[in-house]
Amino acid sequence: MARIAYLECTKCGQQISADQPQTVCPKDGGVLYVRYDLQALKPTFTAASLFGRTPSMWRYAEVLPEAEPVTLGEGFTPMLPSREYPSVYIKEEGLNPTGSFKARGMSAAVTMAKAYGLKKLAAPSAGNAASALAAYCAAAELEAHIFMPKDAPLANRVECESYGAHVTLVDGLISDCARMVGENKEKEGWFDVSTLKEPFRVEGKKTMGYEVAEQLGWQMPQGIIYPTGGGVGLIGMWKAFDEMQQLGWIGPERPQMVAVQASGCAPVAKAWDEGRNHTQFWPNASTLAAGLRVPKAYGDYLILDILKKSGGVALAVTDEEIMNALRHWARVEGIFAAPEGAAVLAAYRKLRASEFFGADDAVVLFNTGSGLKYLDVIDAQKKQAEPQQPASRQIAGIIGPY
Ligand SMILES: [Zn+2]
């Protein structure tokens, strides 16, 4: 692990060695960031040096852990110009392995787990992180122990089982799943790769920030809109911008970071509106966007700080607005988004209406996953929204389904 200088606590600044597997700061439970000697990298790791490299997140190898990557081709996803809004780009994360941005974080986390010699990894997940963990564990020949709510989208459960993961369905929320991982990990010898409870998922997800900059020709957009459950994507991108500035790839300019939540589970939007720097646990969290059903994010203090520093905002959209946006995106852009991604379009419309963003502002909308992961959810929603059609009708004496 020569390339990692140390791990740094985001709360107290304590420096911790990365020679052994670490979770969170032992003093205050703060999230640990991986720090590299960027000044030493600066002369050779230039933007121009990326030319011709592998089109995956591992093209940024110098700012990722130095270990043999466990890779399935994650990252370097398309940055599509919107057909509807000339200044908007859609970052299409649905094309990642296992159909979501979660592949990036799990590729990095499983790479390091394997390098450390860990054998059994465990995580609670609302769905997509579970699939990603299961796939990368299969590729790395490690055991995956997954706890997901029993109402998680069907695709994720089927995927996890196919990858050979140990799946426990929980009658509760992701917070209940997290508690079960916590209660069993010591006894079972699991390493907990929960969101922000180990330092490397952020490292994988930060590559989205590198890609935004590279794919837009090293020009920062005016805004980035991101669906925010655990918030690691937002946190990772912000870390990437800081690293890129130290490397001399970009200046001090930053996009306005926007966190989108569902109105049935909006702890970050509520804390933002109330001017607080921590969230409160959101009771009875409910939304069809499974990835946004996170009642309290471990890194809430980091998310709220980034929103403030970037001049951004947090807002919530309803499930109805999400479903309308999902259908609209599919028909107008040819993009079948996950509900979490569709929430971003719903948010963009609101921010245009309120003139937070103007028509000429370059804004990147993140579709974090493929709608194909949510066929059961989307189909059920469609049936609920539409008036019931008769299952069969009679024409000229022939009875049959049409
Ligand atoms: Zn600390």
Short mmCIF file of C-alpha atoms and ligand atoms in Angstrom, two decimals:
data_model
loop_
_atom_site.label_atom_id
_atom_site.label_comp_id
_atom_site.label_asym_id
_atom_site.label_seq_id
_atom_site.Cartn_x
_atom_site.Cartn_y
_atom_site.Cartn_z
CA MET A 1 0.00 0.00 0.00
CA ALA A 2 2.89 2.33 -0.72
CA ARG A 3 0.75 4.88 -2.49
CA ILE A 4 -1.52 5.62 0.47
CA ALA A 5 0.18 8.13 2.76
CA TYR A 6 -2.29 7.67 5.63
CA LEU A 7 -5.96 7.66 6.57
CA GLU A 8 -7.30 10.90 8.01
CA CYS A 9 -10.31 11.37 10.29
CA THR A 10 -12.82 13.85 8.85
CA LYS A 11 -13.79 14.91 12.37
CA CYS A 12 -10.60 15.24 14.44
CA GLY A 13 -7.90 15.04 11.75
CA GLN A 14 -6.11 12.11 13.39
CA GLN A 15 -3.81 10.23 11.01
CA ILE A 16 -4.09 6.45 10.98
CA SER A 17 -1.99 3.88 9.13
CA ALA A 18 -3.59 2.02 6.23
CA ASP A 19 -1.29 -1.00 6.74
CA GLN A 20 -4.10 -2.79 8.60
CA PRO A 21 -7.82 -2.83 7.72
CA GLN A 22 -9.54 0.17 9.33
CA THR A 23 -13.17 1.07 9.86
CA VAL A 24 -13.85 4.51 11.37
CA CYS A 25 -11.86 6.83 13.66
CA PRO A 26 -11.34 4.96 16.95
CA LYS A 27 -11.70 8.21 18.93
CA ASP A 28 -14.88 9.77 17.57
CA GLY A 29 -16.29 7.43 14.91
CA GLY A 30 -15.47 9.95 12.17
CA VAL A 31 -15.32 8.84 8.54
CA LEU A 32 -11.74 8.13 7.42
CA TYR A 33 -10.45 9.63 4.15
CA VAL A 34 -7.57 8.06 2.23
CA ARG A 35 -4.74 10.54 1.71
CA TYR A 36 -2.04 10.27 -0.94
CA ASP A 37 1.18 12.20 -1.46
CA LEU A 38 -0.28 14.27 -4.29
CA GLN A 39 2.72 16.60 -4.52
CA ALA A 40 4.95 13.61 -5.29
CA LEU A 41 2.47 12.44 -7.96
CA LYS A 42 2.08 15.87 -9.56
CA PRO A 43 5.06 15.84 -12.00
CA THR A 44 4.05 12.58 -13.72
CA PHE A 45 0.34 12.11 -12.98
CA THR A 46 -0.95 14.80 -15.33
CA ALA A 47 -4.27 15.13 -17.13
CA ALA A 48 -2.41 14.39 -20.39
CA SER A 49 -1.07 11.14 -18.91
CA LEU A 50 -4.62 9.73 -18.92
CA PHE A 51 -4.68 9.58 -22.71
CA GLY A 52 -5.04 6.02 -24.00
CA ARG A 53 -5.63 4.49 -20.57
CA THR A 54 -8.21 1.80 -19.85
CA PRO A 55 -11.80 3.17 -20.03
CA SER A 56 -12.67 2.19 -16.46
CA MET A 57 -12.35 3.96 -13.10
CA TRP A 58 -8.91 2.37 -12.75
CA ARG A 59 -7.56 4.85 -15.32
CA TYR A 60 -7.04 7.04 -12.21
CA ALA A 61 -4.89 4.34 -10.60
CA GLU A 62 -2.44 6.77 -8.99
CA VAL A 63 -5.19 8.13 -6.72
CA LEU A 64 -6.63 4.70 -5.94
CA PRO A 65 -5.21 2.10 -3.57
CA GLU A 66 -2.13 0.34 -4.91
CA ALA A 67 -3.33 -3.25 -5.13
CA GLU A 68 -4.29 -5.64 -7.92
CA PRO A 69 -7.75 -4.31 -8.89
CA VAL A 70 -10.78 -6.56 -8.59
CA THR A 71 -12.47 -5.14 -11.67
CA LEU A 72 -15.48 -5.92 -13.84
CA GLY A 73 -15.04 -2.87 -16.08
CA GLU A 74 -16.69 -0.30 -13.76
CA GLY A 75 -16.64 3.42 -14.41
CA PHE A 76 -15.91 5.74 -17.31
CA THR A 77 -19.62 5.72 -18.06
CA PRO A 78 -21.09 7.94 -20.80
CA MET A 79 -21.64 11.67 -20.28
CA LEU A 80 -24.64 12.17 -22.55
CA PRO A 81 -25.75 15.62 -23.75
CA SER A 82 -29.46 15.97 -22.95
CA ARG A 83 -31.77 16.09 -25.95
CA GLU A 84 -34.28 18.19 -24.04
CA TYR A 85 -32.04 20.74 -22.29
CA PRO A 86 -29.07 22.01 -24.37
CA SER A 87 -26.85 22.85 -21.39
CA VAL A 88 -27.55 19.65 -19.43
CA TYR A 89 -25.52 16.44 -19.36
CA ILE A 90 -26.69 13.08 -18.10
CA LYS A 91 -24.04 10.90 -16.47
CA GLU A 92 -25.31 7.41 -17.21
CA GLU A 93 -24.25 5.20 -14.29
CA GLY A 94 -26.78 2.54 -15.20
CA LEU A 95 -24.20 1.07 -17.59
CA ASN A 96 -21.91 -0.04 -14.77
CA PRO A 97 -21.51 -3.73 -13.85
CA THR A 98 -24.57 -4.75 -11.77
CA GLY A 99 -26.41 -1.76 -13.26
CA SER A 100 -25.53 1.00 -10.81
CA PHE A 101 -22.86 3.39 -9.54
CA LYS A 102 -22.40 1.09 -6.52
CA ALA A 103 -19.99 -0.98 -8.63
CA ARG A 104 -17.33 1.72 -8.26
CA GLY A 105 -17.27 1.69 -4.48
CA MET A 106 -17.41 -2.07 -4.22
CA SER A 107 -14.63 -2.55 -6.77
CA ALA A 108 -12.36 -0.41 -4.59
CA ALA A 109 -13.52 -1.86 -1.25
CA VAL A 110 -13.26 -5.49 -2.38
CA THR A 111 -9.88 -4.81 -4.00
CA MET A 112 -8.56 -3.65 -0.64
CA ALA A 113 -10.31 -6.37 1.35
CA LYS A 114 -8.59 -8.96 -0.83
CA ALA A 115 -5.24 -7.17 -0.50
CA TYR A 116 -5.65 -7.21 3.31
CA GLY A 117 -6.40 -10.93 3.22
CA LEU A 118 -9.96 -10.57 4.52
CA LYS A 119 -12.25 -13.48 3.66
CA LYS A 120 -15.81 -12.56 4.66
CA LEU A 121 -17.42 -9.21 3.87
CA ALA A 122 -20.81 -8.05 5.14
CA ALA A 123 -23.07 -5.12 4.33
CA PRO A 124 -26.60 -3.87 4.79
CA SER A 125 -28.08 -2.61 1.53
CA ALA A 126 -31.26 -1.14 0.14
CA GLY A 127 -30.51 -3.16 -2.99
CA ASN A 128 -27.91 -2.02 -5.49
CA ALA A 129 -24.94 -2.06 -3.13
CA ALA A 130 -25.82 -5.67 -2.30
CA SER A 131 -25.66 -6.73 -5.95
CA ALA A 132 -22.36 -4.96 -6.39
CA LEU A 133 -20.83 -6.46 -3.26
CA ALA A 134 -22.00 -9.93 -4.30
CA ALA A 135 -20.55 -9.60 -7.80
CA TYR A 136 -17.15 -8.29 -6.69
CA CYS A 137 -16.90 -10.88 -3.93
CA ALA A 138 -17.59 -13.57 -6.52
CA ALA A 139 -14.84 -12.13 -8.73
CA ALA A 140 -12.45 -11.99 -5.77
CA GLU A 141 -13.43 -15.40 -4.35
CA LEU A 142 -14.56 -13.86 -1.07
CA GLU A 143 -17.72 -14.53 0.93
CA ALA A 144 -20.47 -11.89 0.78
CA HIS A 145 -22.98 -11.65 3.65
CA ILE A 146 -25.83 -9.38 2.74
CA PHE A 147 -28.74 -7.99 4.73
CA MET A 148 -31.46 -6.30 2.68
CA PRO A 149 -35.02 -5.16 3.37
CA LYS A 150 -37.46 -7.80 2.19
CA ASP A 151 -39.11 -5.19 -0.06
CA ALA A 152 -35.85 -4.40 -1.88
CA PRO A 153 -36.23 -4.59 -5.68
CA LEU A 154 -36.43 -8.24 -6.83
CA ALA A 155 -33.50 -7.94 -9.26
CA ASN A 156 -31.05 -7.31 -6.45
CA ARG A 157 -32.08 -10.38 -4.48
CA VAL A 158 -31.99 -12.62 -7.57
CA GLU A 159 -28.60 -11.21 -8.53
CA CYS A 160 -27.13 -11.72 -5.07
CA GLU A 161 -28.30 -15.32 -4.95
CA SER A 162 -26.91 -15.94 -8.45
CA TYR A 163 -23.52 -14.58 -7.41
CA GLY A 164 -23.53 -17.04 -4.52
CA ALA A 165 -23.88 -14.48 -1.72
CA HIS A 166 -25.41 -15.29 1.66
CA VAL A 167 -28.59 -13.21 1.68
CA THR A 168 -30.74 -12.40 4.71
CA LEU A 169 -34.03 -10.63 3.99
CA VAL A 170 -35.02 -8.31 6.82
CA ASP A 171 -38.51 -7.15 7.73
CA GLY A 172 -37.41 -3.54 8.17
CA LEU A 173 -35.32 -0.71 6.77
CA ILE A 174 -31.64 -0.45 5.85
CA SER A 175 -31.03 0.88 9.37
CA ASP A 176 -32.39 -2.42 10.77
CA CYS A 177 -30.15 -4.32 8.36
CA ALA A 178 -27.16 -2.29 9.53
CA ARG A 179 -27.94 -3.13 13.15
CA MET A 180 -27.99 -6.85 12.30
CA VAL A 181 -24.60 -6.63 10.59
CA GLY A 182 -23.26 -4.80 13.64
CA GLU A 183 -24.62 -7.39 16.06
CA ASN A 184 -23.20 -10.38 14.19
CA LYS A 185 -19.95 -9.27 12.64
CA GLU A 186 -17.62 -10.03 15.52
CA LYS A 187 -19.06 -13.46 16.18
CA GLU A 188 -19.07 -14.38 12.47
CA GLY A 189 -15.69 -12.87 11.57
CA TRP A 190 -17.18 -10.49 8.99
CA PHE A 191 -15.54 -7.27 7.85
CA ASP A 192 -18.21 -4.56 7.64
CA VAL A 193 -18.18 -2.72 4.32
CA SER A 194 -21.21 -0.56 5.21
CA THR A 195 -21.36 2.88 3.64
CA LEU A 196 -18.59 5.07 5.12
CA LYS A 197 -17.70 2.46 7.78
CA GLU A 198 -14.56 1.65 5.81
CA PRO A 199 -12.45 4.11 3.78
CA PHE A 200 -12.42 2.62 0.27
CA ARG A 201 -15.96 2.80 -1.10
CA VAL A 202 -15.53 6.59 -1.15
CA GLU A 203 -12.35 6.11 -3.15
CA GLY A 204 -14.20 4.18 -5.84
CA LYS A 205 -17.06 6.63 -5.98
CA LYS A 206 -14.84 9.68 -6.12
CA THR A 207 -13.87 8.60 -9.65
CA MET A 208 -17.24 10.03 -10.74
CA GLY A 209 -15.76 13.44 -9.92
CA TYR A 210 -12.64 12.75 -11.98
CA GLU A 211 -14.83 11.64 -14.89
CA VAL A 212 -17.07 14.71 -14.73
CA ALA A 213 -13.97 16.89 -15.06
CA GLU A 214 -12.26 14.80 -17.73
CA GLN A 215 -15.39 14.27 -19.84
CA LEU A 216 -16.21 18.00 -19.76
CA GLY A 217 -12.69 18.94 -20.87
CA TRP A 218 -11.54 19.97 -17.35
CA GLN A 219 -14.27 22.62 -17.12
CA MET A 220 -16.31 22.40 -13.95
CA PRO A 221 -20.06 22.44 -14.58
CA GLN A 222 -22.19 25.05 -12.83
CA GLY A 223 -24.05 22.34 -10.96
CA ILE A 224 -24.18 18.63 -10.17
CA ILE A 225 -27.47 17.09 -9.07
CA TYR A 226 -27.14 13.82 -7.20
CA PRO A 227 -29.70 11.52 -5.58
CA THR A 228 -28.68 11.27 -1.96
CA GLY A 229 -29.28 8.28 0.28
CA GLY A 230 -25.98 7.57 2.02
CA GLY A 231 -24.41 10.46 0.10
CA VAL A 232 -21.12 8.74 -0.75
CA GLY A 233 -21.23 9.81 -4.39
CA LEU A 234 -21.50 13.45 -3.41
CA ILE A 235 -18.84 13.09 -0.74
CA GLY A 236 -16.51 11.23 -3.09
CA MET A 237 -16.84 13.75 -5.92
CA TRP A 238 -16.06 16.62 -3.57
CA LYS A 239 -12.93 14.80 -2.41
CA ALA A 240 -11.96 14.27 -6.07
CA PHE A 241 -12.25 17.98 -6.84
CA ASP A 242 -9.92 18.78 -3.94
CA GLU A 243 -7.39 16.20 -5.17
CA MET A 244 -7.59 17.44 -8.76
CA GLN A 245 -6.92 20.99 -7.62
CA GLN A 246 -3.85 19.83 -5.68
CA LEU A 247 -2.70 17.98 -8.80
CA GLY A 248 -3.10 21.20 -10.80
CA TRP A 249 -5.80 19.74 -13.06
CA ILE A 250 -8.50 22.24 -12.11
CA GLY A 251 -8.64 25.59 -10.31
CA PRO A 252 -10.55 26.54 -7.16
CA GLU A 253 -13.90 26.67 -8.97
CA ARG A 254 -16.49 24.13 -7.84
CA PRO A 255 -19.93 23.07 -9.05
CA GLN A 256 -22.96 23.84 -6.90
CA MET A 257 -23.71 20.44 -5.38
CA VAL A 258 -27.38 19.52 -5.12
CA ALA A 259 -28.64 16.62 -2.97
CA VAL A 260 -32.00 15.18 -4.02
CA GLN A 261 -34.12 13.08 -1.69
CA ALA A 262 -37.62 11.62 -1.75
CA SER A 263 -40.27 13.46 0.25
CA GLY A 264 -41.03 10.20 2.09
CA CYS A 265 -37.45 10.11 3.42
CA ALA A 266 -35.71 13.48 3.34
CA PRO A 267 -33.50 13.88 6.43
CA VAL A 268 -30.81 15.85 4.56
CA ALA A 269 -33.31 18.22 2.91
CA LYS A 270 -34.97 18.80 6.30
CA ALA A 271 -31.66 19.49 8.05
CA TRP A 272 -30.67 21.81 5.21
CA ASP A 273 -33.93 23.78 5.49
CA GLU A 274 -33.46 24.05 9.24
CA GLY A 275 -29.82 25.14 8.93
CA ARG A 276 -28.47 22.23 10.97
CA ASN A 277 -25.16 20.45 10.36
CA HIS A 278 -26.47 16.99 11.31
CA THR A 279 -29.60 15.12 10.31
CA GLN A 280 -32.20 13.56 12.55
CA PHE A 281 -33.39 9.98 12.08
CA TRP A 282 -36.36 10.04 9.66
CA PRO A 283 -39.20 7.96 11.11
CA ASN A 284 -41.33 5.68 8.88
CA ALA A 285 -39.17 6.24 5.81
CA SER A 286 -41.14 5.42 2.69
CA THR A 287 -40.40 5.87 -1.04
CA LEU A 288 -40.35 3.65 -4.11
CA ALA A 289 -36.79 4.87 -4.75
CA ALA A 290 -35.18 2.14 -2.63
CA GLY A 291 -31.74 3.78 -2.68
CA LEU A 292 -33.16 6.91 -1.06
CA ARG A 293 -34.74 5.02 1.83
CA VAL A 294 -31.90 5.92 4.20
CA PRO A 295 -33.36 7.41 7.42
CA LYS A 296 -30.00 8.71 8.66
CA ALA A 297 -26.77 8.83 6.66
CA TYR A 298 -23.55 8.13 8.56
CA GLY A 299 -21.79 10.92 6.66
CA ASP A 300 -24.59 13.48 7.07
CA TYR A 301 -22.19 16.08 8.49
CA LEU A 302 -19.99 15.76 5.40
CA ILE A 303 -22.94 16.06 2.98
CA LEU A 304 -24.33 19.17 4.66
CA ASP A 305 -20.89 20.77 4.77
CA ILE A 306 -20.37 20.16 1.03
CA LEU A 307 -23.78 21.62 0.16
CA LYS A 308 -22.88 24.75 2.14
CA LYS A 309 -19.34 25.17 0.79
CA SER A 310 -20.47 24.68 -2.80
CA GLY A 311 -23.42 27.07 -2.63
CA GLY A 312 -25.69 24.13 -3.32
CA VAL A 313 -28.99 23.04 -1.93
CA ALA A 314 -30.91 19.95 -0.77
CA LEU A 315 -34.47 19.33 -1.84
CA ALA A 316 -37.07 16.59 -1.89
CA VAL A 317 -39.36 15.36 -4.66
CA THR A 318 -42.46 13.18 -4.38
CA ASP A 319 -42.77 9.62 -5.66
CA GLU A 320 -45.30 10.87 -8.18
CA GLU A 321 -42.81 13.42 -9.52
CA ILE A 322 -40.18 10.68 -9.64
CA MET A 323 -42.40 8.35 -11.69
CA ASN A 324 -43.40 11.15 -14.08
CA ALA A 325 -39.75 12.02 -14.58
CA LEU A 326 -38.84 8.36 -15.10
CA ARG A 327 -41.41 7.99 -17.90
CA HIS A 328 -40.46 11.35 -19.38
CA TRP A 329 -36.73 10.59 -19.49
CA ALA A 330 -37.38 7.23 -21.10
CA ARG A 331 -39.53 8.77 -23.83
CA VAL A 332 -37.58 11.97 -24.47
CA GLU A 333 -33.97 10.88 -23.90
CA GLY A 334 -34.13 7.13 -24.47
CA ILE A 335 -32.80 6.61 -20.94
CA PHE A 336 -34.55 4.13 -18.69
CA ALA A 337 -33.47 5.49 -15.33
CA ALA A 338 -33.65 4.09 -11.84
CA PRO A 339 -36.19 5.97 -9.69
CA GLU A 340 -33.27 7.57 -7.82
CA GLY A 341 -31.91 8.92 -11.11
CA ALA A 342 -35.34 10.11 -12.21
CA ALA A 343 -35.58 12.06 -8.94
CA VAL A 344 -32.69 14.15 -10.25
CA LEU A 345 -34.65 15.21 -13.32
CA ALA A 346 -37.62 16.11 -11.12
CA ALA A 347 -35.27 18.21 -8.98
CA TYR A 348 -33.70 19.90 -12.02
CA ARG A 349 -37.14 20.97 -13.23
CA LYS A 350 -37.86 22.55 -9.84
CA LEU A 351 -34.50 24.30 -9.74
CA ARG A 352 -35.10 25.73 -13.21
CA ALA A 353 -38.58 26.88 -12.24
CA SER A 354 -37.18 28.63 -9.15
CA GLU A 355 -34.29 30.05 -11.26
CA PHE A 356 -31.70 28.41 -9.02
CA PHE A 357 -30.23 27.26 -12.36
CA GLY A 358 -30.62 29.22 -15.58
CA ALA A 359 -31.13 27.80 -19.09
CA ASP A 360 -27.45 28.36 -19.94
CA ASP A 361 -25.97 26.80 -16.80
CA ALA A 362 -24.12 23.56 -17.50
CA VAL A 363 -25.60 21.04 -15.08
CA VAL A 364 -24.74 17.35 -14.75
CA LEU A 365 -27.64 15.10 -13.77
CA PHE A 366 -26.60 11.74 -12.36
CA ASN A 367 -28.66 8.73 -13.28
CA THR A 368 -27.22 6.39 -10.67
CA GLY A 369 -28.71 3.16 -11.94
CA SER A 370 -30.65 1.31 -14.60
CA GLY A 371 -34.43 1.13 -14.53
CA LEU A 372 -34.01 -2.54 -15.42
CA LYS A 373 -33.15 -3.14 -11.75
CA TYR A 374 -36.63 -1.90 -10.76
CA LEU A 375 -39.00 -3.63 -13.19
CA ASP A 376 -41.19 -4.95 -10.35
CA VAL A 377 -41.29 -1.54 -8.62
CA ILE A 378 -42.02 0.39 -11.82
CA ASP A 379 -44.63 -2.10 -13.01
CA ALA A 380 -46.44 -2.09 -9.67
CA GLN A 381 -46.45 1.72 -9.68
CA LYS A 382 -47.82 1.81 -13.23
CA LYS A 383 -50.67 -0.56 -12.34
CA GLN A 384 -51.51 1.51 -9.29
CA ALA A 385 -51.55 4.78 -11.27
CA GLU A 386 -53.64 3.56 -14.21
CA PRO A 387 -57.33 2.68 -14.04
CA GLN A 388 -57.89 -1.06 -14.02
CA GLN A 389 -58.29 -2.56 -17.52
CA PRO A 390 -60.41 -5.66 -17.95
CA ALA A 391 -58.20 -8.73 -18.27
CA SER A 392 -60.14 -9.93 -21.32
CA ARG A 393 -62.86 -8.70 -23.61
CA GLN A 394 -65.31 -10.37 -25.88
CA ILE A 395 -65.18 -9.78 -29.65
CA ALA A 396 -67.41 -11.64 -32.10
CA GLY A 397 -67.79 -14.58 -29.85
CA ILE A 398 -64.09 -15.15 -29.30
CA ILE A 399 -62.96 -14.72 -25.72
CA GLY A 400 -59.34 -14.13 -25.06
CA PRO A 401 -56.82 -11.82 -23.55
CA TYR A 402 -55.72 -8.85 -25.69
ZN ZN B 1 -11.49 11.30 14.73
#
